[in-house]
Structures are given as C-alpha cells and as structure tokens.
Amino acid sequence: MSNKNGVEWSIRVGDGSSMVLETEHTHGVTRLWDRLKGLVVRFVMRVWMFLKKAWDLGVDDPRKFFHCLKVGVALMVVSLFYYMRPLYDGVGVSAIWAVMTVVVVFEYTVGGTLYKCLNRICATFLAGFLALGIHWIASHTGHQFEPYIMGISLFILASATTFSRFIPVVKARYDYGCTIFILTYSLVSVSGYRVDHLLHMAHERLSTIIIGTCLCIITSMVVFPVWAGLELHLLVPRNMDKLAKSLDCCVDDYFGHGDEETKKSLQSYKCVLNSKASEESMANFARWEPAHGRFNFRHPWKKYLKIGASSRSCVYCIETLTSCLASKNQVPESIKNHLESACMNLSSSSSNVIRELATTVSTMTRPVKINIAVKDMKNAVRELQNDLKSLSDLLIQPNDHEEKNEPKDITIMPLLDVIPLVSFASLLETASRIEENMVKEVEELAESAQFKQPEDEVKLKKIVSDEENAIALQRV
Amino acid sequence: MSNKNGVEWSIRVGDGSSMVLETEHTHGVTRLWDRLKGLVVRFVMRVWMFLKKAWDLGVDDPRKFFHCLKVGVALMVVSLFYYMRPLYDGVGVSAIWAVMTVVVVFEYTVGGTLYKCLNRICATFLAGFLALGIHWIASHTGHQFEPYIMGISLFILASATTFSRFIPVVKARYDYGCTIFILTYSLVSVSGYRVDHLLHMAHERLSTIIIGTCLCIITSMVVFPVWAGLELHLLVPRNMDKLAKSLDCCVDDYFGHGDEETKKSLQSYKCVLNSKASEESMANFARWEPAHGRFNFRHPWKKYLKIGASSRSCVYCIETLTSCLASKNQVPESIKNHLESACMNLSSSSSNVIRELATTVSTMTRPVKINIAVKDMKNAVRELQNDLKSLSDLLIQPNDHEEKNEPKDITIMPLLDVIPLVSFASLLETASRIEENMVKEVEELAESAQFKQPEDEVKLKKIVSDEENAIALQRV
C-alpha cells in the first residue's frame, strides 16, 4: 500500500520520469522497511521492558523466585507417580488427580496452601459420602427414578452451595471448599450412574488427593516457608513506620525544612491507603497456620486488622494534611515562626508514639515507654493550644501598641492569611487524637497475645533481628 | 461430670441422707438437661440467625438467587451428556470435563464468566499444542530421553508461569489462564507418556471444554445477565451520591440542624472508603464483555476507576470533617451564626456539583449545568473567605468600640474557640478543591466515551429509568 502511494505521489510532483518513479519506489520500500523495523524494535523494547520489570519484581523479593522453583519441584515429584511404572500400577489412572491437586492447591504462603488443602480434602470427603449415600438410596428406589433423584439433588445442592458463597464469612473461609464440594458431588453422582466400581474410584481419588496435598503442605512448610502470619506481623508495623515518616516529612515540608528527599518520603503513606485488602487476606490465611516462630495457633490476627484500620484513619488525616501543603506560602512568616516549634514538637511526639507502637507490635513486648510518649504528645497538644491562644494576641498586638501612628485597618493582621496554618495545626491535633485510639488497640493486642514483659527486651530485639536477617538472607 | 459434682456437694452441705442425695441427683440431671437444652437452643438460634442473614442477603439483591438457579440449571443440562446414552457414546468419558468446566467457570457477572471461559479455552489450546509438540520432539530423540525432556520442560514452564502470576498485569487479566496452562501442560505431558491415543484425548478434552464454556456463556448472557460494566457504571455515581449526602449531613450536623436521620445518613460515606477492590475487579471483568446496553466493547472503564479514586480522596476529607464534629460545641454561637450561611452554601453547592457529576455519569450526557454549578461553588468559596475575613473584624470589634468602658483582655474573643470552626470551614474548601479534580475526570470520561449531547436528555432519562426498572423488576 505504502509502495503504491509512493508511485502516485511521484506522478503528482514530478512529471513522470522513470528515474523519479524508481527512487520513489525505493523510497517507498525503504519507508516500509523503516516502519517495519520501527515496529519490531518497539515490540522488542516492550517485551524487554516487561521482562526487566518482572525480573526486578523477583530481585526485590527473591522468595517469589523460590516459590516458583518450589512449585516446579512439587510438580516434578508428583509426576514421578506417572513416570515410574511400579507406582503407576499401584495408584492407577487417577494419579492425574494428584497432579491437578498440586497445580491448583499450591499457594505463595503456608496459610494459603493449608486453606486450600484442608478445604479440598474436607469438601471431597463430604461431597463423596453424600453422593454415595444419595446414590445408594436412589438405586434402591428403582432404576427409572435414579437419574431424577440424582439430578434433582445435584440441582438443589449446587444452588444452595453457590448461594452460600455470597455470605461473607463463607466466602472468606470456605470459598474454595464450596467449589470443590459442587465439583466432587457432580462428578461422583454423574459417574455413579455409569461406573459400577464407585467405591474403588472414590478411594482412589481421595488417596491421590491426599498424596497431592501432603506433598504441597510439606514443600510449602519446610522449604523456605512464607508464613502469612509473619508477613502480617511485619506489614502492620512497617506501615506504621511509614505513617510516622510521612507525618514528620509533611510538617517539615510545611515549615520549609524539607528537601527533595523529604518530598519523596512524604508519599510513602500512599501505599498504606490501599493495604486493607492484603491485610485481610493475610489474616484470613494466617488463621489456618499452625504455631510458628513466636506465634501460637490461635494468635489474635484480627487485632492486627484493627490496628491496620486505625493506621488507615490516621493516613486519611495525613492525606488531608498534604492537601494543606499547597497553601503553605500564603501564611506570613511571622505567624509561621510563632507556631513552628509547637507544630514540630507535636508532629515529632506524635510520630514518636506511632514508632513506639510499631516497636511494641514488632518486638511483641508490652509497651512501657508508650505512656511517657503519650504524655509527651498531650503536652505538645497543650503547648500548641497555648501558642494558638497567644496567636490572637499577636494578631491584635499592632493594633494595641502602634494605635496612635497608623490607621487600624493595616495594622490588624488579616485572619484569612492565618487560616491555612490554623487548620493545619488543628489537623495535627486530630491526628494525635486518632493515635490515642491506636494506642488502645495495640494495648488490646498486647493483652490478648500475651506480649512479654520488657525485661527480656534485649533478647527479644535479637530474635526480631534474627527473623529479619533470615528473611533478608532469603532475599539475597 | 455435673452429676458427680452434685453428689459431692450434697455430702459437704448435709450429712449424707439418701433423700438429699436423691434430690441432688435429680437436680444434677435437671441442671445437665438445662445446660444441654441451652446449648441446643443457642445452636439452633445461631443457625437460624445465619440462615436469616443469608436469606436477607438474597432478598436484598434477588439476582443472587437467580445466579444460583442458573448454576444449578447449567449443571443439570451438562449432566444430560452423561445421563443420555446416545450423547454419552459420542463424547465419551471425558464428558466429565464439561461438568468440571461448568462448575469452575460460572461466575456471577457476564464479564467474570467470559474472563474465565476465554482464559480456559486459550490456555488449554496453547498448553495442549505445546505439550504435543514437545512430546513429538521428545519421542524422536529416543525412548530413554523422553521422560527427562518432558520432566525438565514441565519444570521450566511451570516455574515461569507461576512467576508470571506475580506480575500485576498478568495477575489481573490472565491469572486463571496461567493455572489452566500449567494444569493442561502437566496433564498432557504426563498422560502422553502413557496414553497412546493422545490426539484423540486432546480433541475430546477440547470439545468438552468448548461445550461447557459455551453453555456457561449462553446461560450467563441470556438468562437475567449481570453485566460487570453496568454494575460499575451504576456503582460509581451511587457512591458519588452517597458522598454528596454525607457532605450535606455533616454540615447540617455541625450547625445543629441534624436529627437522628441525619446522623445515620452521615455514615453512608463509609462504604465508599472500601469500594476500591470491588471497583477494580468490576473494571477488570467489564473489559471482557461485548457491547451491551449503551456501552461499546471498548468503553473506557478505566476512567471510572479514576473517578472512583477522586471520590475516595473526597471521602478522606469528609472522614476528617466528621472528626471535627466532636468539637462543634466549643465554638461560641455568635461565631457559628456568622459563618453558618456561608458554610451551608458551600456544602450545598459542593454537593450539588457532585450530584450533577453523578447524573452526568449515569445518564451519559455531556455535562452542561456543571459549569454553572462549579461557578456557584467557587462563589460560595469566595463568600466563605469573605466571611472569614470579616470574622477577624468581629473578633476585634469589641476591642474597637467599647475601648473606653472595659478592659481589653475580656473583650477580645479568644481565637482558640474559633479554631475548630475555622478549620472545619477550610476543610470544606479543601473538599471543593478536590471536586474540581473530579469535574476534570468526568469530563475526560465524557470525551472518551463520547457522551451524548443533552438535547436527548429526556429520552436518555427514560433509558436510564428503564434500565433501573429492569434491574428493579429482577429484584422483585
């Protein structure tokens, strides 16, 4: 097409010398070639960028690489059942179920794998027995009713189970089990009508599923395990630290102490805004995990969600604070200087409280210094309120002292200029109020998880750093 | 146990008359019976409450009931392949794959079903061909290498595909396809080593999967379809309306115009805070849906996400506003009265803008009145700023007029009392600033989705109400 256009063009411009046509022709080809080359180069670049991003993802957290290798190894091992004749003769054709189980059940975290394994086993058992029972009843009512009974029971059970998946509690804990229940029931009931050695089949299927799930559970728990509980335990204080940093940076930036670095770390709170979904799924998986590290089987994972929620409501406040940054230059310097120290004090004592809470959660020691930190914060709030009170004197001072020399309208500092700063300061107060809530929630966690007394603090810090090192080692 | 305890007790209290023992024994039995009855009653009550909640869930949105019936019907239909002999002879044992496909693939929304169906078909095709190809190569290298080649290729492909699931884009669009790819590849490669009529098996599996997916697609698209796109299209403006309502209620409550009703509807913004995940999954599913209703195939669903995001940042502001409500009684009435009309004006004009935007999105008409609404809002902001300016006069007025009669300290209204109101007012301003962003995003959506000109407004409103009626009819 581009070639033809080239020819038409040359006729319009020149007046039909074959030389011109020839060059235009070559031009057309060259252009086509260039365009093709461009397309290919762009495509290759795109693929390259995609691969680079994917690689960075893995380098950032090499446990993802390990996970992939684990899945590969588990699949290889389960394939052995097929590749080796003696095993094959023992387990039969349904060894394929073992392969399927591994593919479908293997998740990134131990909790995720356990959730799927237990759901799969229980649902298969339940549905299998139910199907066998109904099949037995149906077969005793006479041959002509059998398909009707099986079909209607399938319809009722499938509809009811599908509906139960809309219920939030069921969705969170047994969603996968519901699918497997319907699947197994329909498979058994449908094959039951054809296959005569039903019990044999059921036995085979169950045993292969158990082989598959055991393999998955062992691989995920023994080889570089990723515990959902530990992930949640590390995520929540990490988010709190980010929060504290953003709070500091925000106030620094407002009073002009920030550089480029500050502006960058100011944004670190953004990822806390969207952490709800991942926190919830981790807490859901963590409940399936056995005792590991410093966590018991019934560790109060739900309390972490509460702390996460109040971190988020603090983050909403910071989001509003950052929107105040736009108007920071409207405020006269003299007023800024008047409130600066109180604001800085409040923000540093607030972020200190958050950091103290984060340490409490991550070291699992009962909070001790927290009372002092909260007292500091309350003092800072009072200081800020006093400064705000004296601010009204400052505003009217000129009016007071230089009454005789100047007209009144000019000397009164306009209140409007002060408003952005005042609302900034009162937002800081709000943030500190939210934190008091956070303190309560961390104390509740400490209570129900029976955090240790701080005399073992040094020892505990060692444990924490060991834990972090272990993860860091995996990451290297 | 309780029985025994009863006996021991009687010995301690009386001194061993058999009469006493008898009554104590009956007492013990009665107590045991009561406790058992209590347990049973509590259990029944719990189950009853659970069922009631589940029922309410369905009554609230009867499309959920319809979905369950659809799944049941689809499963029944696919079971026919097994129950009827002629079909059975045609499709064979792997008709079981059709059943499995229906169970696994059927989702609540059309988009979800299409996503799973297309992923399943494509991944099965791809993995099947790849496995057949590698199997062919392996079988030509000699029998002893075959298992090694198949095993290593399985390991590499499974690991790589598992890793690709960590990439966000792949996770969002092809997660299910990845699972099916690994599954099919391992099944074919593993069976290839045993089963000789491989091509026949592949053909059977594909045809049954296509039967299953077609059945699912037809059922979900024809019988009471739930379009993810339409859901998203209704959700976003619904959230905006909630936002507007909360904003109004918040200001009403602050100035004491609210009753119990207001306080209840004030909380309606809470669900907007957590709408991100559902909006994203709907947008993800919507991209798979064909043209339906007023939406083309490539409707800009991503723009809805942007509007949702700026609704949420407005909600963060409202969350902070509501935390101001706690301090509303600190402010002196005179100052409140001074700012009341400006604040009420700003909030009503702001919520008007949001409602106008919501109407624009839901009717898909180009915004016309929006310019007037935004102008109103900006005027209200200016009015509020003027009132704040004159507030400083009000604060100093007593000082100005009654200078001679009274000492200065008393007459100056303390600034500290005013601060909560001032920061409340400036938060309202912030909210209006965020809305301007929202206006821009809605205009972008109107541009790229080619919203209609408003001359057809009456007609469009009819279409919208028809659409809503259709859904309402389904809900009845």
Coordinates of N, CA and C in Angstrom, one line a residue, chain B residues 20-127:
Chain B
V20 N -31.6 -36.5 100.5 CA -30.9 -35.4 99.9 C -30.1 -35.7 98.7
L21 N -29.4 -36.9 98.8 CA -28.7 -37.3 97.6 C -29.6 -37.5 96.4
E22 N -30.8 -38.1 96.7 CA -31.7 -38.3 95.6 C -32.1 -37.0 94.9
T23 N -32.5 -36.0 95.7 CA -32.9 -34.7 95.1 C -31.7 -34.0 94.4
E24 N -30.5 -34.1 95.1 CA -29.3 -33.5 94.5 C -29.1 -34.2 93.1
H25 N -29.3 -35.5 93.1 CA -29.1 -36.3 91.9 C -30.0 -35.8 90.8
T26 N -31.3 -35.6 91.2 CA -32.3 -35.1 90.2 C -31.9 -33.7 89.8
H27 N -31.5 -32.9 90.8 CA -31.0 -31.6 90.5 C -29.9 -31.6 89.4
G28 N -28.9 -32.5 89.7 CA -27.8 -32.6 88.8 C -28.3 -32.9 87.4
V29 N -29.2 -33.9 87.3 CA -29.7 -34.3 86.0 C -30.5 -33.1 85.3
T30 N -31.3 -32.4 86.2 CA -32.0 -31.3 85.6 C -31.1 -30.2 85.1
R31 N -30.0 -30.0 85.9 CA -29.1 -29.0 85.5 C -28.4 -29.3 84.2
L32 N -28.0 -30.6 84.1 CA -27.4 -31.1 82.9 C -28.3 -30.9 81.7
W33 N -29.6 -31.3 82.0 CA -30.6 -31.2 81.0 C -30.8 -29.8 80.5
D34 N -30.8 -28.9 81.5 CA -31.0 -27.4 81.2 C -29.8 -26.9 80.4
R35 N -28.6 -27.3 80.8 CA -27.4 -26.8 80.1 C -27.5 -27.3 78.7
L36 N -27.8 -28.6 78.5 CA -27.9 -29.2 77.2 C -28.9 -28.5 76.3
K37 N -30.1 -28.2 77.0 CA -31.2 -27.6 76.3 C -30.7 -26.2 75.8
G38 N -30.0 -25.5 76.8 CA -29.5 -24.2 76.5 C -28.5 -24.2 75.3
L39 N -27.6 -25.2 75.3 CA -26.7 -25.4 74.2 C -27.4 -25.5 72.9
V40 N -28.4 -26.5 72.9 CA -29.1 -26.8 71.7 C -29.8 -25.5 71.2
V41 N -30.5 -24.9 72.1 CA -31.3 -23.7 71.8 C -30.4 -22.6 71.2
R42 N -29.2 -22.4 71.8 CA -28.2 -21.4 71.3 C -27.8 -21.8 69.9
F43 N -27.5 -23.1 69.8 CA -27.0 -23.6 68.5 C -28.1 -23.3 67.4
V44 N -29.3 -23.7 67.7 CA -30.4 -23.6 66.8 C -30.6 -22.1 66.4
M45 N -30.5 -21.2 67.5 CA -30.7 -19.8 67.3 C -29.6 -19.3 66.3
R46 N -28.4 -19.8 66.6 CA -27.2 -19.3 65.8 C -27.4 -19.7 64.3
V47 N -27.8 -21.0 64.1 CA -28.1 -21.4 62.7 C -29.2 -20.6 62.1
W48 N -30.2 -20.4 62.9 CA -31.4 -19.6 62.4 C -30.9 -18.2 62.0
M49 N -30.1 -17.5 62.9 CA -29.7 -16.2 62.6 C -28.9 -16.2 61.3
F50 N -28.0 -17.2 61.2 CA -27.1 -17.3 60.0 C -28.0 -17.5 58.7
L51 N -29.0 -18.4 58.8 CA -29.9 -18.6 57.7 C -30.7 -17.3 57.4
K52 N -31.1 -16.6 58.4 CA -31.9 -15.4 58.2 C -31.0 -14.3 57.5
K53 N -29.8 -14.2 58.0 CA -28.9 -13.2 57.4 C -28.7 -13.6 55.9
A54 N -28.5 -14.9 55.6 CA -28.2 -15.3 54.3 C -29.5 -15.0 53.4
W55 N -30.6 -15.3 54.0 CA -31.9 -15.0 53.3 C -32.0 -13.5 52.9
D56 N -31.7 -12.7 54.0 CA -31.8 -11.2 53.8 C -30.9 -10.8 52.6
L57 N -29.7 -11.4 52.6 CA -28.7 -11.1 51.5 C -29.3 -11.3 50.2
G58 N -30.1 -12.4 50.1 CA -30.7 -12.7 48.8 C -31.9 -11.8 48.5
V59 N -32.7 -11.5 49.5 CA -33.8 -10.6 49.4 C -33.4 -9.3 48.9
D60 N -32.2 -8.8 49.5 CA -31.7 -7.5 49.2 C -31.3 -7.4 47.7
D61 N -30.9 -8.5 47.1 CA -30.5 -8.5 45.7 C -30.8 -9.9 45.1
P62 N -32.1 -10.0 44.7 CA -32.5 -11.4 44.3 C -31.8 -11.9 43.1
R63 N -31.0 -11.1 42.4 CA -30.2 -11.6 41.3 C -29.2 -12.7 41.8
K64 N -28.9 -12.6 43.1 CA -28.1 -13.7 43.7 C -28.8 -15.0 43.7
F65 N -30.1 -15.0 44.0 CA -30.9 -16.2 43.9 C -30.9 -16.7 42.4
F66 N -31.1 -15.8 41.5 CA -31.2 -16.2 40.1 C -29.9 -16.8 39.7
H67 N -28.8 -16.2 40.2 CA -27.4 -16.8 39.8 C -27.3 -18.2 40.2
C68 N -27.8 -18.5 41.5 CA -27.7 -19.9 42.0 C -28.5 -20.8 41.1
L69 N -29.7 -20.4 40.8 CA -30.6 -21.2 40.0 C -29.9 -21.5 38.6
K70 N -29.3 -20.4 38.1 CA -28.6 -20.5 36.8 C -27.5 -21.6 36.8
V71 N -26.7 -21.5 37.9 CA -25.7 -22.5 38.1 C -26.3 -23.9 38.1
G72 N -27.3 -24.1 38.9 CA -28.0 -25.4 39.0 C -28.5 -25.9 37.7
V73 N -29.1 -25.0 36.9 CA -29.7 -25.4 35.6 C -28.5 -25.8 34.7
A74 N -27.5 -25.0 34.7 CA -26.4 -25.3 33.7 C -25.8 -26.6 34.1
L75 N -25.6 -26.9 35.4 CA -25.1 -28.2 35.8 C -26.0 -29.4 35.4
M76 N -27.3 -29.1 35.6 CA -28.3 -30.2 35.2 C -28.2 -30.5 33.7
V77 N -28.1 -29.4 32.9 CA -28.1 -29.5 31.4 C -26.8 -30.3 31.0
V78 N -25.7 -30.0 31.6 CA -24.4 -30.6 31.2 C -24.4 -32.1 31.7
S79 N -25.1 -32.3 32.8 CA -25.2 -33.7 33.2 C -25.9 -34.6 32.2
L80 N -26.8 -34.0 31.4 CA -27.6 -34.7 30.4 C -26.6 -35.5 29.5
F81 N -25.4 -34.9 29.3 CA -24.5 -35.6 28.4 C -24.1 -37.0 28.9
Y82 N -24.2 -37.0 30.3 CA -23.9 -38.3 30.9 C -25.1 -39.2 31.0
Y83 N -26.2 -38.6 31.4 CA -27.4 -39.4 31.6 C -28.0 -40.0 30.4
M84 N -27.8 -39.4 29.2 CA -28.4 -39.9 28.0 C -27.4 -40.7 27.2
R85 N -27.8 -41.9 26.9 CA -26.8 -42.8 26.3 C -26.2 -42.3 25.0
P86 N -27.1 -41.9 24.0 CA -26.5 -41.5 22.7 C -25.4 -40.5 22.8
L87 N -25.7 -39.4 23.6 CA -24.7 -38.4 23.8 C -23.4 -38.9 24.4
Y88 N -23.6 -39.8 25.4 CA -22.5 -40.4 26.1 C -21.6 -41.1 25.2
D89 N -22.2 -41.9 24.3 CA -21.4 -42.7 23.3 C -20.6 -41.7 22.4
G90 N -21.2 -40.6 22.1 CA -20.5 -39.6 21.3 C -19.3 -39.0 21.9
V91 N -19.5 -38.5 23.1 CA -18.4 -37.7 23.8 C -17.5 -38.5 24.7
G92 N -18.0 -39.6 25.2 CA -17.1 -40.4 26.0 C -16.9 -40.0 27.4
V93 N -15.9 -40.7 28.1 CA -15.7 -40.5 29.5 C -15.3 -39.0 29.8
S94 N -14.7 -38.3 28.9 CA -14.2 -37.0 29.2 C -15.3 -36.0 29.2
A95 N -16.6 -36.5 29.1 CA -17.7 -35.6 29.3 C -17.6 -35.0 30.7
I96 N -16.9 -35.7 31.5 CA -16.7 -35.2 32.9 C -16.0 -33.8 32.9
W97 N -15.2 -33.5 31.8 CA -14.5 -32.2 31.7 C -15.6 -31.1 31.5
A98 N -16.7 -31.5 30.8 CA -17.7 -30.5 30.6 C -18.3 -30.1 31.9
V99 N -18.6 -31.1 32.8 CA -19.1 -30.8 34.1 C -18.2 -30.0 34.9
M100 N -16.9 -30.3 34.9 CA -15.9 -29.6 35.6 C -15.8 -28.1 35.2
T101 N -15.9 -28.0 33.8 CA -15.8 -26.6 33.3 C -16.9 -25.8 33.8
V102 N -18.2 -26.3 33.8 CA -19.3 -25.5 34.3 C -19.1 -25.1 35.7
V103 N -18.7 -26.1 36.6 CA -18.6 -25.8 38.0 C -17.5 -24.7 38.2
V104 N -16.4 -24.8 37.5 CA -15.3 -23.9 37.8 C -15.4 -22.5 37.2
V105 N -16.1 -22.5 36.0 CA -16.1 -21.3 35.2 C -17.2 -20.3 35.4
F106 N -18.3 -20.8 35.9 CA -19.5 -20.0 36.1 C -19.4 -18.9 37.2
E107 N -19.4 -17.7 36.8 CA -19.2 -16.6 37.7 C -20.5 -15.7 37.8
Y108 N -20.5 -14.8 38.8 CA -21.7 -14.0 39.0 C -22.0 -13.1 37.8
T109 N -20.9 -12.4 37.3 CA -21.1 -11.4 36.3 C -20.8 -12.1 34.9
V110 N -21.3 -11.5 33.8 CA -21.0 -12.0 32.5 C -19.5 -11.8 32.2
G111 N -19.0 -10.7 32.6 CA -17.5 -10.4 32.4 C -16.7 -11.5 33.1
G112 N -17.0 -11.8 34.4 CA -16.3 -12.8 35.1 C -16.3 -14.2 34.4
T113 N -17.5 -14.6 33.9 CA -17.6 -15.8 33.2 C -16.8 -15.8 31.9
L114 N -16.9 -14.7 31.2 CA -16.2 -14.6 29.9 C -14.7 -14.7 30.1
Y115 N -14.2 -14.0 31.2 CA -12.8 -14.0 31.5 C -12.3 -15.4 31.8
K116 N -13.1 -16.1 32.6 CA -12.7 -17.5 32.9 C -12.8 -18.4 31.6
C117 N -13.9 -18.2 30.9 CA -14.0 -19.1 29.7 C -12.9 -18.9 28.7
L118 N -12.7 -17.6 28.4 CA -11.7 -17.3 27.3 C -10.3 -17.8 27.8
N119 N -10.0 -17.5 29.1 CA -8.7 -17.9 29.6 C -8.6 -19.4 29.5
R120 N -9.7 -20.1 29.9 CA -9.6 -21.6 29.9 C -9.4 -22.1 28.5
I121 N -10.1 -21.6 27.6 CA -10.0 -22.2 26.2 C -8.6 -21.9 25.7
C122 N -8.2 -20.6 25.8 CA -6.9 -20.2 25.2 C -5.8 -21.0 25.8
A123 N -5.8 -21.1 27.2 CA -4.7 -21.7 27.9 C -4.7 -23.2 27.5
T124 N -5.9 -23.8 27.4 CA -5.9 -25.3 27.1 C -5.3 -25.5 25.7
F125 N -5.8 -24.7 24.7 CA -5.2 -24.8 23.4 C -3.7 -24.7 23.4
L126 N -3.2 -23.6 24.0 CA -1.8 -23.3 23.9 C -1.0 -24.4 24.6
A127 N -1.4 -24.7 25.8 CA -0.6 -25.7 26.5 C -0.7 -27.1 25.8

